[in-house]
């Protein structure tokens, strides 16, 4: 799921639909939308889907070329959420 300029709750609800199918949800964002992606993940885990967990977080820099053929560096982030917390091993 790519994060853009829509309201935060739209992305939270879309992520809940994915997680309710017992599938991993990947939230991707670039540039200024990164903080929006973090908000989506935190709202989802802390309020609406507490059994979800952070499975993986990747950060990188993408090199984009504009119309003037100048290369700009843009930060990007990918957050992977799992639907259920991993089971802890039973202690005997």
mmCIF file of C-alpha atoms in Angstrom:
data_model
loop_
_atom_site.group_PDB
_atom_site.id
_atom_site.type_symbol
_atom_site.label_atom_id
_atom_site.label_comp_id
_atom_site.label_asym_id
_atom_site.label_seq_id
_atom_site.Cartn_x
_atom_site.Cartn_y
_atom_site.Cartn_z
ATOM 1 C CA UNK A 1 0.000 0.000 0.000
ATOM 2 C CA UNK A 2 1.522 3.322 -1.083
ATOM 3 C CA UNK A 3 0.965 6.303 1.213
ATOM 4 C CA UNK A 4 -0.060 9.556 -0.442
ATOM 5 C CA UNK A 5 -2.141 12.596 0.462
ATOM 6 C CA UNK A 6 -5.402 10.937 1.472
ATOM 7 C CA UNK A 7 -6.624 11.066 5.075
ATOM 8 C CA UNK A 8 -4.781 8.833 7.528
ATOM 9 C CA UNK A 9 -7.844 6.806 8.464
ATOM 10 C CA UNK A 10 -8.354 5.720 4.838
ATOM 11 C CA UNK A 11 -4.974 3.977 4.968
ATOM 12 C CA UNK A 12 -5.623 2.544 8.439
ATOM 13 C CA UNK A 13 -8.896 0.961 7.264
ATOM 14 C CA UNK A 14 -7.278 -0.405 4.095
ATOM 15 C CA UNK A 15 -4.494 -1.969 6.184
ATOM 16 C CA UNK A 16 -7.057 -3.516 8.550
ATOM 17 C CA UNK A 17 -8.784 -5.200 5.594
ATOM 18 C CA UNK A 18 -5.464 -6.730 4.532
ATOM 19 C CA UNK A 19 -4.553 -7.859 8.052
ATOM 20 C CA UNK A 20 -8.023 -9.356 8.621
ATOM 21 C CA UNK A 21 -7.283 -11.702 5.704
ATOM 22 C CA UNK A 22 -4.284 -12.979 7.728
ATOM 23 C CA UNK A 23 -1.890 -11.469 5.190
ATOM 24 C CA UNK A 24 1.112 -9.243 5.777
ATOM 25 C CA UNK A 25 0.529 -5.572 5.034
ATOM 26 C CA UNK A 26 3.332 -3.534 3.463
ATOM 27 C CA UNK A 27 3.163 0.233 3.876
ATOM 28 C CA UNK A 28 5.428 2.182 1.521
ATOM 29 C CA UNK A 29 6.197 5.899 1.433
ATOM 30 C CA UNK A 30 8.715 8.355 0.008
ATOM 31 C CA UNK A 31 9.830 11.797 1.100
ATOM 32 C CA UNK A 32 7.413 13.791 3.232
ATOM 33 C CA UNK A 33 4.889 10.931 3.263
ATOM 34 C CA UNK A 34 7.196 8.849 5.492
ATOM 35 C CA UNK A 35 5.856 10.470 8.674
ATOM 36 C CA UNK A 36 2.328 9.787 7.410
ATOM 37 C CA UNK A 37 3.218 6.089 6.933
ATOM 38 C CA UNK A 38 4.589 5.868 10.485
ATOM 39 C CA UNK A 39 1.369 7.456 11.789
ATOM 40 C CA UNK A 40 -0.702 4.872 9.911
ATOM 41 C CA UNK A 41 1.305 1.970 11.363
ATOM 42 C CA UNK A 42 1.215 3.346 14.922
ATOM 43 C CA UNK A 43 -2.526 4.091 14.875
ATOM 44 C CA UNK A 44 -3.194 0.641 13.497
ATOM 45 C CA UNK A 45 -1.138 -1.208 16.111
ATOM 46 C CA UNK A 46 -1.979 0.968 19.131
ATOM 47 C CA UNK A 47 -5.712 1.493 18.593
ATOM 48 C CA UNK A 48 -7.372 -0.699 15.986
ATOM 49 C CA UNK A 49 -5.366 -3.925 15.614
ATOM 50 C CA UNK A 50 -3.292 -4.534 18.783
ATOM 51 C CA UNK A 51 -2.381 -8.096 17.782
ATOM 52 C CA UNK A 52 -0.469 -6.804 14.731
ATOM 53 C CA UNK A 53 3.299 -6.464 14.963
ATOM 54 C CA UNK A 54 6.202 -4.949 13.068
ATOM 55 C CA UNK A 55 7.646 -7.708 10.926
ATOM 56 C CA UNK A 56 10.227 -5.647 9.044
ATOM 57 C CA UNK A 57 11.221 -2.024 8.431
ATOM 58 C CA UNK A 58 13.419 -1.005 5.503
ATOM 59 C CA UNK A 59 14.796 2.429 4.745
ATOM 60 C CA UNK A 60 16.577 3.485 1.586
ATOM 61 C CA UNK A 61 17.370 6.366 -0.743
ATOM 62 C CA UNK A 62 16.028 6.504 -4.281
ATOM 63 C CA UNK A 63 17.677 8.532 -7.024
ATOM 64 C CA UNK A 64 15.083 10.354 -9.130
ATOM 65 C CA UNK A 65 15.798 12.326 -12.267
ATOM 66 C CA UNK A 66 13.712 15.438 -12.895
ATOM 67 C CA UNK A 67 12.902 17.171 -16.198
ATOM 68 C CA UNK A 68 16.174 19.138 -16.096
ATOM 69 C CA UNK A 69 18.106 15.828 -15.900
ATOM 70 C CA UNK A 70 19.215 16.610 -12.368
ATOM 71 C CA UNK A 71 19.307 13.699 -9.952
ATOM 72 C CA UNK A 72 17.600 14.135 -6.588
ATOM 73 C CA UNK A 73 17.923 11.827 -3.608
ATOM 74 C CA UNK A 74 14.583 10.923 -2.026
ATOM 75 C CA UNK A 75 14.279 8.926 1.181
ATOM 76 C CA UNK A 76 11.905 5.957 1.192
ATOM 77 C CA UNK A 77 10.557 3.606 3.837
ATOM 78 C CA UNK A 78 8.796 0.261 3.784
ATOM 79 C CA UNK A 79 7.009 -1.043 6.883
ATOM 80 C CA UNK A 80 5.796 -4.652 6.922
ATOM 81 C CA UNK A 81 3.122 -5.498 9.488
ATOM 82 C CA UNK A 82 2.139 -9.042 10.449
ATOM 83 C CA UNK A 83 -1.438 -9.877 11.428
ATOM 84 C CA UNK A 84 -0.691 -11.724 14.682
ATOM 85 C CA UNK A 85 2.048 -11.467 17.258
ATOM 86 C CA UNK A 86 4.444 -14.419 17.094
ATOM 87 C CA UNK A 87 3.703 -17.086 19.684
ATOM 88 C CA UNK A 88 6.149 -17.222 22.548
ATOM 89 C CA UNK A 89 7.530 -20.666 23.290
ATOM 90 C CA UNK A 90 5.945 -22.317 26.297
ATOM 91 C CA UNK A 91 8.151 -22.526 29.357
ATOM 92 C CA UNK A 92 8.114 -25.776 31.316
#
